[in-house]
Amino acid sequence: MELTTPRLTLRRFKPSDREDVFAYMSDEKVTHYLSEGQLDLDGAACC
């Protein structure tokens, strides 16, 4: 399922998103308050 507006598209994660998910989920400033904590590259593969 995809939801699209003129400025935004929301969609489920794809395997090709792995590197991008890793980029933000491995940043301590981003994950500081998240219960998941930081992810490694293998953890980002779940998305």
mmCIF file of C-alpha atoms in Angstrom:
data_model
loop_
_atom_site.group_PDB
_atom_site.id
_atom_site.type_symbol
_atom_site.label_atom_id
_atom_site.label_comp_id
_atom_site.label_asym_id
_atom_site.label_seq_id
_atom_site.Cartn_x
_atom_site.Cartn_y
_atom_site.Cartn_z
ATOM 1 C CA MET A 1 0.000 0.000 0.000
ATOM 2 C CA GLU A 2 1.223 3.460 -0.844
ATOM 3 C CA LEU A 3 -0.089 6.883 0.125
ATOM 4 C CA THR A 4 0.996 9.753 -2.082
ATOM 5 C CA THR A 5 0.475 13.500 -1.834
ATOM 6 C CA PRO A 6 2.107 16.223 -3.926
ATOM 7 C CA ARG A 7 4.952 16.497 -1.372
ATOM 8 C CA LEU A 8 5.210 13.062 0.247
ATOM 9 C CA THR A 9 4.994 9.348 -0.479
ATOM 10 C CA LEU A 10 4.505 6.866 2.356
ATOM 11 C CA ARG A 11 5.178 3.203 1.643
ATOM 12 C CA ARG A 12 6.363 0.049 3.332
ATOM 13 C CA PHE A 13 10.087 -0.509 3.617
ATOM 14 C CA LYS A 14 11.783 -2.397 0.787
ATOM 15 C CA PRO A 15 14.947 -4.504 1.042
ATOM 16 C CA SER A 16 16.693 -1.827 -1.008
ATOM 17 C CA ASP A 17 16.072 0.646 1.853
ATOM 18 C CA ARG A 18 18.525 -1.236 4.093
ATOM 19 C CA GLU A 19 21.427 1.211 3.705
ATOM 20 C CA ASP A 20 19.199 4.240 4.319
ATOM 21 C CA VAL A 21 17.597 2.701 7.412
ATOM 22 C CA PHE A 22 21.055 1.855 8.723
ATOM 23 C CA ALA A 23 22.241 5.430 8.093
ATOM 24 C CA TYR A 24 19.682 7.013 10.399
ATOM 25 C CA MET A 25 19.177 4.158 12.881
ATOM 26 C CA SER A 26 22.893 3.940 13.648
ATOM 27 C CA ASP A 27 23.089 7.637 14.574
ATOM 28 C CA GLU A 28 23.061 8.089 18.374
ATOM 29 C CA LYS A 29 21.427 11.513 18.074
ATOM 30 C CA VAL A 30 18.475 9.936 16.241
ATOM 31 C CA THR A 31 18.099 6.816 18.386
ATOM 32 C CA HIS A 32 18.825 8.260 21.825
ATOM 33 C CA TYR A 33 15.183 8.111 22.978
ATOM 34 C CA LEU A 34 14.051 5.095 20.958
ATOM 35 C CA SER A 35 13.588 1.777 22.760
ATOM 36 C CA GLU A 36 15.118 -0.091 19.800
ATOM 37 C CA GLY A 37 18.433 1.691 20.274
ATOM 38 C CA GLN A 38 21.000 1.802 17.520
ATOM 39 C CA LEU A 39 20.907 -0.797 14.763
ATOM 40 C CA ASP A 40 23.772 -2.466 13.013
ATOM 41 C CA LEU A 41 23.565 -3.244 9.302
ATOM 42 C CA ASP A 42 22.067 -6.700 9.961
ATOM 43 C CA GLY A 43 19.406 -5.159 12.187
ATOM 44 C CA ALA A 44 18.484 -2.735 9.427
ATOM 45 C CA ALA A 45 17.843 -5.689 7.122
ATOM 46 C CA CYS A 46 14.616 -6.493 8.980
ATOM 47 C CA CYS A 47 13.039 -3.445 7.367
#
